[in-house]
Amino acid sequence: MTDLGPGQVLFHFVRHWSRRSVAADTGSEQGRLVLVCEAVHALSLRASPATVNAIAQEVGIDQSGASRLIKSATAAGYFVMAASATDGRRREASLTHAGQLMLDQAHRWQEEMFVELTTGWSDKKRRDFQQAMTD
């Protein structure tokens, strides 16, 4: 099969897919906005408060970076920041209608890109790949 260890295969996999050039460049700022909206969405699915610290942990960045992302997403109209219902000292982000629409559009684009990137693959191979990524 291969002489590469699983860690090497993983990083080869990441480099391979990150180099794929697909569709038009959506710009790094839009990518960051999608990333932070994805984080808030993921936290809400787990019924976790979307605080600055929780978003930072979800995205894998420091608190100051998360604060800047939150500020950008709020300015773009994708978030609303409000005092926590359980602790008035904390502020929590939630998606606005515009944020949810943008995220829905990003999800559709992601699905389209997956189909494009896997052109020539059978449906079974696509499902197997999805399952392997999920595992």
Tab-separated table of N, CA and C in Angstrom:
chain	number	residue	atom	x	y	z
A	1	MET	N	0.841	-1.188	0.000
A	1	MET	CA	0.000	0.000	0.000
A	1	MET	C	0.883	1.246	0.000
A	2	THR	N	1.478	1.632	1.152
A	2	THR	CA	2.365	2.789	1.220
A	2	THR	C	3.323	2.618	2.383
A	3	ASP	N	4.491	3.215	2.247
A	3	ASP	CA	5.464	3.170	3.330
A	3	ASP	C	5.305	4.350	4.277
A	4	LEU	N	4.391	5.246	3.961
A	4	LEU	CA	4.158	6.408	4.803
A	4	LEU	C	3.371	6.004	6.038
A	5	GLY	N	3.731	6.598	7.180
A	5	GLY	CA	2.963	6.369	8.405
A	5	GLY	C	1.654	7.123	8.351
A	6	PRO	N	0.730	6.829	9.271
A	6	PRO	CA	-0.583	7.480	9.239
A	6	PRO	C	-0.512	8.994	9.400
A	7	GLY	N	0.434	9.481	10.210
A	7	GLY	CA	0.581	10.929	10.359
A	7	GLY	C	1.020	11.581	9.064
A	8	GLN	N	1.958	10.933	8.360
A	8	GLN	CA	2.421	11.472	7.090
A	8	GLN	C	1.306	11.452	6.055
A	9	VAL	N	0.525	10.384	6.052
A	9	VAL	CA	-0.591	10.293	5.115
A	9	VAL	C	-1.597	11.408	5.398
A	10	LEU	N	-1.878	11.650	6.680
A	10	LEU	CA	-2.815	12.713	7.055
A	10	LEU	C	-2.340	14.060	6.526
A	11	PHE	N	-1.074	14.395	6.753
A	11	PHE	CA	-0.591	15.701	6.327
A	11	PHE	C	-0.451	15.788	4.810
A	12	HIS	N	-0.168	14.688	4.159
A	12	HIS	CA	-0.168	14.669	2.693
A	12	HIS	C	-1.590	14.951	2.183
A	13	PHE	N	-2.547	14.314	2.821
A	13	PHE	CA	-3.963	14.507	2.495
A	13	PHE	C	-4.349	15.982	2.623
A	14	VAL	N	-3.987	16.612	3.748
A	14	VAL	CA	-4.335	18.016	3.981
A	14	VAL	C	-3.666	18.908	2.938
A	15	ARG	N	-2.388	18.679	2.663
A	15	ARG	CA	-1.693	19.497	1.670
A	15	ARG	C	-2.312	19.318	0.290
A	16	HIS	N	-2.648	18.064	-0.057
A	16	HIS	CA	-3.248	17.797	-1.369
A	16	HIS	C	-4.539	18.598	-1.550
A	17	TRP	N	-5.437	18.514	-0.593
A	17	TRP	CA	-6.735	19.169	-0.727
A	17	TRP	C	-6.632	20.676	-0.582
A	18	SER	N	-5.678	21.159	0.219
A	18	SER	CA	-5.557	22.614	0.376
A	18	SER	C	-4.977	23.270	-0.870
A	19	ARG	N	-4.252	22.511	-1.691
A	19	ARG	CA	-3.672	23.068	-2.912
A	19	ARG	C	-4.653	23.069	-4.065
A	20	ARG	N	-5.742	22.325	-3.952
A	20	ARG	CA	-6.694	22.237	-5.059
A	20	ARG	C	-7.271	23.608	-5.344
A	21	SER	N	-7.186	24.025	-6.572
A	21	SER	CA	-7.734	25.317	-6.962
A	21	SER	C	-9.133	25.085	-7.492
A	22	VAL	N	-10.112	25.637	-6.816
A	22	VAL	CA	-11.496	25.446	-7.235
A	22	VAL	C	-12.225	26.776	-7.268
A	23	ALA	N	-13.052	26.927	-8.269
A	23	ALA	CA	-13.932	28.093	-8.405
A	23	ALA	C	-13.158	29.396	-8.246
A	24	ALA	N	-13.868	30.440	-8.088
A	24	ALA	CA	-13.246	31.758	-7.924
A	24	ALA	C	-12.819	31.933	-6.480
A	25	ASP	N	-11.761	32.693	-6.304
A	25	ASP	CA	-11.293	32.988	-4.959
A	25	ASP	C	-12.354	33.827	-4.270
A	26	THR	N	-12.816	33.377	-3.099
A	26	THR	CA	-13.857	34.110	-2.385
A	26	THR	C	-13.263	35.142	-1.450
A	27	GLY	N	-11.952	35.198	-1.356
A	27	GLY	CA	-11.307	36.185	-0.504
A	27	GLY	C	-11.132	35.672	0.900
A	28	SER	N	-10.023	36.034	1.488
A	28	SER	CA	-9.719	35.526	2.816
A	28	SER	C	-10.644	36.103	3.875
A	29	GLU	N	-11.088	37.348	3.713
A	29	GLU	CA	-11.995	37.930	4.705
A	29	GLU	C	-13.312	37.150	4.743
A	30	GLN	N	-13.849	36.805	3.593
A	30	GLN	CA	-15.097	36.039	3.563
A	30	GLN	C	-14.878	34.665	4.198
A	31	GLY	N	-13.725	34.078	3.941
A	31	GLY	CA	-13.405	32.784	4.549
A	31	GLY	C	-13.365	32.861	6.062
A	32	ARG	N	-12.807	33.944	6.576
A	32	ARG	CA	-12.763	34.128	8.036
A	32	ARG	C	-14.170	34.316	8.603
A	33	LEU	N	-15.008	35.034	7.866
A	33	LEU	CA	-16.386	35.232	8.329
A	33	LEU	C	-17.144	33.912	8.347
A	34	VAL	N	-16.934	33.103	7.323
A	34	VAL	CA	-17.577	31.778	7.306
A	34	VAL	C	-17.070	30.951	8.480
A	35	LEU	N	-15.762	30.983	8.723
A	35	LEU	CA	-15.163	30.212	9.812
A	35	LEU	C	-15.782	30.567	11.157
A	36	VAL	N	-15.911	31.850	11.444
A	36	VAL	CA	-16.448	32.251	12.737
A	36	VAL	C	-17.952	31.960	12.822
A	37	CYS	N	-18.667	32.086	11.708
A	37	CYS	CA	-20.090	31.720	11.708
A	37	CYS	C	-20.262	30.215	11.904
A	38	GLU	N	-19.387	29.421	11.281
A	38	GLU	CA	-19.411	27.968	11.485
A	38	GLU	C	-19.203	27.641	12.959
A	39	ALA	N	-18.282	28.354	13.605
A	39	ALA	CA	-18.004	28.102	15.022
A	39	ALA	C	-19.231	28.373	15.886
A	40	VAL	N	-19.872	29.515	15.659
A	40	VAL	CA	-21.067	29.852	16.443
A	40	VAL	C	-22.178	28.840	16.171
A	41	HIS	N	-22.328	28.451	14.924
A	41	HIS	CA	-23.337	27.455	14.561
A	41	HIS	C	-23.055	26.114	15.262
A	42	ALA	N	-21.792	25.671	15.230
A	42	ALA	CA	-21.424	24.399	15.875
A	42	ALA	C	-21.678	24.455	17.377
A	43	LEU	N	-21.334	25.565	18.004
A	43	LEU	CA	-21.584	25.706	19.437
A	43	LEU	C	-23.081	25.655	19.739
A	44	SER	N	-23.875	26.322	18.904
A	44	SER	CA	-25.325	26.326	19.145
A	44	SER	C	-25.914	24.926	18.973
A	45	LEU	N	-25.385	24.144	18.034
A	45	LEU	CA	-25.868	22.771	17.856
A	45	LEU	C	-25.598	21.916	19.089
A	46	ARG	N	-24.537	22.255	19.826
A	46	ARG	CA	-24.197	21.529	21.053
A	46	ARG	C	-24.801	22.192	22.292
A	47	ALA	N	-25.621	23.219	22.073
A	47	ALA	CA	-26.244	23.984	23.158
A	47	ALA	C	-25.188	24.578	24.084
A	48	SER	N	-24.066	24.991	23.509
A	48	SER	CA	-22.992	25.641	24.258
A	48	SER	C	-23.034	27.134	23.980
A	49	PRO	N	-22.832	27.955	24.997
A	49	PRO	CA	-22.845	29.396	24.765
A	49	PRO	C	-21.684	29.817	23.870
A	50	ALA	N	-21.945	30.688	22.927
A	50	ALA	CA	-20.937	31.155	21.972
A	50	ALA	C	-20.243	32.393	22.527
A	51	THR	N	-19.470	32.184	23.593
A	51	THR	CA	-18.683	33.265	24.174
A	51	THR	C	-17.405	33.446	23.359
A	52	VAL	N	-16.710	34.531	23.627
A	52	VAL	CA	-15.447	34.780	22.926
A	52	VAL	C	-14.492	33.610	23.151
A	53	ASN	N	-14.381	33.158	24.396
A	53	ASN	CA	-13.469	32.047	24.693
A	53	ASN	C	-13.896	30.760	24.005
A	54	ALA	N	-15.184	30.483	23.977
A	54	ALA	CA	-15.676	29.259	23.326
A	54	ALA	C	-15.426	29.315	21.820
A	55	ILE	N	-15.635	30.472	21.227
A	55	ILE	CA	-15.385	30.631	19.785
A	55	ILE	C	-13.893	30.477	19.502
A	56	ALA	N	-13.063	31.082	20.345
A	56	ALA	CA	-11.612	30.960	20.177
A	56	ALA	C	-11.191	29.495	20.226
A	57	GLN	N	-11.720	28.763	21.171
A	57	GLN	CA	-11.378	27.336	21.289
A	57	GLN	C	-11.899	26.549	20.087
A	58	GLU	N	-13.092	26.854	19.648
A	58	GLU	CA	-13.692	26.155	18.507
A	58	GLU	C	-12.868	26.362	17.231
A	59	VAL	N	-12.382	27.583	17.041
A	59	VAL	CA	-11.629	27.928	15.840
A	59	VAL	C	-10.155	27.545	15.983
A	60	GLY	N	-9.680	27.468	17.235
A	60	GLY	CA	-8.288	27.123	17.469
A	60	GLY	C	-7.355	28.320	17.407
A	61	ILE	N	-7.846	29.458	17.894
A	61	ILE	CA	-7.027	30.676	17.920
A	61	ILE	C	-7.108	31.285	19.315
A	62	ASP	N	-6.320	32.346	19.541
A	62	ASP	CA	-6.353	32.999	20.844
A	62	ASP	C	-7.576	33.908	20.963
A	63	GLN	N	-7.804	34.360	22.196
A	63	GLN	CA	-8.990	35.169	22.479
A	63	GLN	C	-9.003	36.478	21.697
A	64	SER	N	-7.850	37.119	21.551
A	64	SER	CA	-7.829	38.396	20.837
A	64	SER	C	-8.165	38.206	19.359
A	65	GLY	N	-7.687	37.109	18.760
A	65	GLY	CA	-8.035	36.812	17.369
A	65	GLY	C	-9.521	36.544	17.213
A	66	ALA	N	-10.080	35.812	18.175
A	66	ALA	CA	-11.519	35.537	18.139
A	66	ALA	C	-12.315	36.823	18.291
A	67	SER	N	-11.849	37.715	19.149
A	67	SER	CA	-12.542	38.999	19.332
A	67	SER	C	-12.574	39.788	18.031
A	68	ARG	N	-11.456	39.781	17.304
A	68	ARG	CA	-11.426	40.502	16.020
A	68	ARG	C	-12.384	39.861	15.017
A	69	LEU	N	-12.414	38.524	14.978
A	69	LEU	CA	-13.344	37.842	14.069
A	69	LEU	C	-14.793	38.165	14.422
A	70	ILE	N	-15.087	38.152	15.698
A	70	ILE	CA	-16.451	38.454	16.162
A	70	ILE	C	-16.829	39.886	15.792
A	71	LYS	N	-15.892	40.809	15.986
A	71	LYS	CA	-16.147	42.214	15.633
A	71	LYS	C	-16.441	42.344	14.140
A	72	SER	N	-15.663	41.653	13.302
A	72	SER	CA	-15.887	41.701	11.847
A	72	SER	C	-17.241	41.110	11.474
A	73	ALA	N	-17.580	39.967	12.067
A	73	ALA	CA	-18.850	39.317	11.753
A	73	ALA	C	-20.035	40.152	12.232
A	74	THR	N	-19.867	40.814	13.357
A	74	THR	CA	-20.927	41.690	13.865
A	74	THR	C	-21.093	42.896	12.944
A	75	ALA	N	-19.974	43.480	12.530
A	75	ALA	CA	-20.029	44.637	11.614
A	75	ALA	C	-20.648	44.251	10.276
A	76	ALA	N	-20.426	43.014	9.840
A	76	ALA	CA	-20.997	42.541	8.575
A	76	ALA	C	-22.473	42.188	8.709
A	77	GLY	N	-22.981	42.207	9.939
A	77	GLY	CA	-24.394	41.907	10.166
A	77	GLY	C	-24.694	40.424	10.338
A	78	TYR	N	-23.656	39.606	10.558
A	78	TYR	CA	-23.845	38.165	10.685
A	78	TYR	C	-24.081	37.709	12.120
A	79	PHE	N	-23.703	38.544	13.086
A	79	PHE	CA	-23.838	38.213	14.507
A	79	PHE	C	-24.572	39.311	15.233
A	80	VAL	N	-25.128	38.919	16.358
A	80	VAL	CA	-25.612	39.833	17.377
A	80	VAL	C	-24.934	39.387	18.662
A	81	MET	N	-24.410	40.333	19.406
A	81	MET	CA	-23.803	40.035	20.707
A	81	MET	C	-24.778	40.493	21.783
A	82	ALA	N	-25.001	39.630	22.764
A	82	ALA	CA	-25.932	39.967	23.843
A	82	ALA	C	-25.407	39.397	25.149
A	83	ALA	N	-25.870	39.981	26.237
A	83	ALA	CA	-25.502	39.471	27.555
A	83	ALA	C	-26.063	38.060	27.720
A	84	SER	N	-25.287	37.219	28.376
A	84	SER	CA	-25.707	35.842	28.637
A	84	SER	C	-26.947	35.833	29.524
A	85	ALA	N	-27.835	34.907	29.267
A	85	ALA	CA	-29.043	34.773	30.092
A	85	ALA	C	-28.693	34.270	31.485
A	86	THR	N	-27.580	33.547	31.608
A	86	THR	CA	-27.197	32.964	32.899
A	86	THR	C	-26.147	33.774	33.645
A	87	ASP	N	-25.402	34.611	32.925
A	87	ASP	CA	-24.341	35.410	33.548
A	87	ASP	C	-24.215	36.721	32.782
A	88	GLY	N	-24.786	37.769	33.324
A	88	GLY	CA	-24.829	39.056	32.656
A	88	GLY	C	-23.470	39.658	32.365
A	89	ARG	N	-22.414	39.136	32.988
A	89	ARG	CA	-21.062	39.649	32.728
A	89	ARG	C	-20.503	39.109	31.417
A	90	ARG	N	-21.054	37.989	30.947
A	90	ARG	CA	-20.567	37.378	29.699
A	90	ARG	C	-21.426	37.824	28.537
A	91	ARG	N	-20.770	37.929	27.366
A	91	ARG	CA	-21.504	38.241	26.138
A	91	ARG	C	-21.443	37.018	25.242
A	92	GLU	N	-22.544	36.752	24.567
A	92	GLU	CA	-22.643	35.596	23.692
A	92	GLU	C	-23.061	36.028	22.294
A	93	ALA	N	-22.497	35.354	21.317
A	93	ALA	CA	-22.827	35.639	19.918
A	93	ALA	C	-23.941	34.712	19.459
A	94	SER	N	-24.765	35.227	18.587
A	94	SER	CA	-25.748	34.383	17.908
A	94	SER	C	-25.856	34.877	16.467
A	95	LEU	N	-26.164	33.945	15.586
A	95	LEU	CA	-26.283	34.284	14.174
A	95	LEU	C	-27.538	35.104	13.932
A	96	THR	N	-27.417	36.108	13.096
A	96	THR	CA	-28.580	36.859	12.637
A	96	THR	C	-29.177	36.098	11.450
A	97	HIS	N	-30.280	36.585	10.959
A	97	HIS	CA	-30.878	35.981	9.768
A	97	HIS	C	-29.888	36.048	8.602
A	98	ALA	N	-29.216	37.186	8.456
A	98	ALA	CA	-28.218	37.340	7.386
A	98	ALA	C	-27.060	36.356	7.580
A	99	GLY	N	-26.654	36.153	8.832
A	99	GLY	CA	-25.585	35.198	9.120
A	99	GLY	C	-25.983	33.781	8.764
A	100	GLN	N	-27.228	33.422	9.077
A	100	GLN	CA	-27.701	32.073	8.745
A	100	GLN	C	-27.804	31.891	7.233
A	101	LEU	N	-28.265	32.926	6.530
A	101	LEU	CA	-28.333	32.844	5.064
A	101	LEU	C	-26.944	32.680	4.455
A	102	MET	N	-25.972	33.452	4.957
A	102	MET	CA	-24.602	33.339	4.466
A	102	MET	C	-24.043	31.953	4.730
A	103	LEU	N	-24.310	31.424	5.907
A	103	LEU	CA	-23.827	30.096	6.260
A	103	LEU	C	-24.491	29.022	5.399
A	104	ASP	N	-25.780	29.157	5.141
A	104	ASP	CA	-26.474	28.223	4.251
A	104	ASP	C	-25.858	28.249	2.855
A	105	GLN	N	-25.546	29.450	2.370
A	105	GLN	CA	-24.916	29.587	1.056
A	105	GLN	C	-23.530	28.950	1.068
A	106	ALA	N	-22.772	29.154	2.133
A	106	ALA	CA	-21.435	28.548	2.252
A	106	ALA	C	-21.532	27.028	2.255
A	107	HIS	N	-22.538	26.487	2.944
A	107	HIS	CA	-22.717	25.029	2.986
A	107	HIS	C	-23.055	24.480	1.600
A	108	ARG	N	-23.908	25.195	0.862
A	108	ARG	CA	-24.218	24.765	-0.510
A	108	ARG	C	-22.961	24.775	-1.366
A	109	TRP	N	-22.136	25.823	-1.243
A	109	TRP	CA	-20.895	25.922	-1.997
A	109	TRP	C	-19.955	24.778	-1.620
A	110	GLN	N	-19.868	24.463	-0.328
A	110	GLN	CA	-19.014	23.369	0.126
A	110	GLN	C	-19.441	22.042	-0.512
A	111	GLU	N	-20.740	21.809	-0.567
A	111	GLU	CA	-21.232	20.570	-1.179
A	111	GLU	C	-20.923	20.542	-2.677
A	112	GLU	N	-21.099	21.682	-3.339
A	112	GLU	CA	-20.777	21.769	-4.773
A	112	GLU	C	-19.289	21.502	-5.013
A	113	MET	N	-18.438	22.056	-4.149
A	113	MET	CA	-16.990	21.871	-4.306
A	113	MET	C	-16.598	20.416	-4.063
A	114	PHE	N	-17.270	19.766	-3.112
A	114	PHE	CA	-16.978	18.355	-2.871
A	114	PHE	C	-17.284	17.538	-4.120
A	115	VAL	N	-18.428	17.797	-4.739
A	115	VAL	CA	-18.793	17.089	-5.961
A	115	VAL	C	-17.765	17.371	-7.055
A	116	GLU	N	-17.362	18.638	-7.185
A	116	GLU	CA	-16.379	18.995	-8.210
A	116	GLU	C	-15.023	18.331	-7.943
A	117	LEU	N	-14.596	18.352	-6.689
A	117	LEU	CA	-13.300	17.765	-6.342
A	117	LEU	C	-13.277	16.249	-6.510
A	118	THR	N	-14.437	15.646	-6.438
A	118	THR	CA	-14.503	14.183	-6.539
A	118	THR	C	-15.128	13.736	-7.859
A	119	THR	N	-15.014	14.584	-8.864
A	119	THR	CA	-15.520	14.222	-10.191
A	119	THR	C	-14.889	12.897	-10.617
A	120	GLY	N	-15.709	12.015	-11.128
A	120	GLY	CA	-15.219	10.709	-11.561
A	120	GLY	C	-15.294	9.652	-10.471
A	121	TRP	N	-15.611	10.059	-9.244
A	121	TRP	CA	-15.748	9.095	-8.159
A	121	TRP	C	-17.161	8.506	-8.198
A	122	SER	N	-17.277	7.267	-7.792
A	122	SER	CA	-18.605	6.657	-7.657
A	122	SER	C	-19.273	7.210	-6.399
A	123	ASP	N	-20.598	7.094	-6.342
A	123	ASP	CA	-21.314	7.526	-5.138
A	123	ASP	C	-20.814	6.755	-3.918
A	124	LYS	N	-20.517	5.483	-4.088
A	124	LYS	CA	-20.018	4.665	-2.976
A	124	LYS	C	-18.677	5.208	-2.477
A	125	LYS	N	-17.798	5.547	-3.397
A	125	LYS	CA	-16.496	6.078	-2.989
A	125	LYS	C	-16.663	7.404	-2.242
A	126	ARG	N	-17.585	8.247	-2.706
A	126	ARG	CA	-17.857	9.508	-2.008
A	126	ARG	C	-18.401	9.246	-0.598
A	127	ARG	N	-19.347	8.321	-0.475
A	127	ARG	CA	-19.906	7.989	0.843
A	127	ARG	C	-18.834	7.398	1.755
A	128	ASP	N	-18.002	6.530	1.208
A	128	ASP	CA	-16.922	5.928	2.001
A	128	ASP	C	-15.952	6.993	2.485
A	129	PHE	N	-15.630	7.945	1.606
A	129	PHE	CA	-14.727	9.032	1.964
A	129	PHE	C	-15.353	9.884	3.067
A	130	GLN	N	-16.635	10.208	2.916
A	130	GLN	CA	-17.340	10.984	3.932
A	130	GLN	C	-17.316	10.240	5.271
A	131	GLN	N	-17.564	8.951	5.232
A	131	GLN	CA	-17.558	8.163	6.461
A	131	GLN	C	-16.168	8.138	7.095
A	132	ALA	N	-15.133	8.003	6.286
A	132	ALA	CA	-13.764	7.988	6.807
A	132	ALA	C	-13.436	9.338	7.455
A	133	MET	N	-13.869	10.440	6.863
A	133	MET	CA	-13.616	11.753	7.453
A	133	MET	C	-14.392	11.907	8.757
A	134	THR	N	-15.592	11.354	8.815
A	134	THR	CA	-16.417	11.447	10.013
A	134	THR	C	-15.843	10.610	11.141
A	135	ASP	N	-15.335	9.433	10.789
A	135	ASP	CA	-14.748	8.548	11.812
A	135	ASP	C	-13.561	9.210	12.465
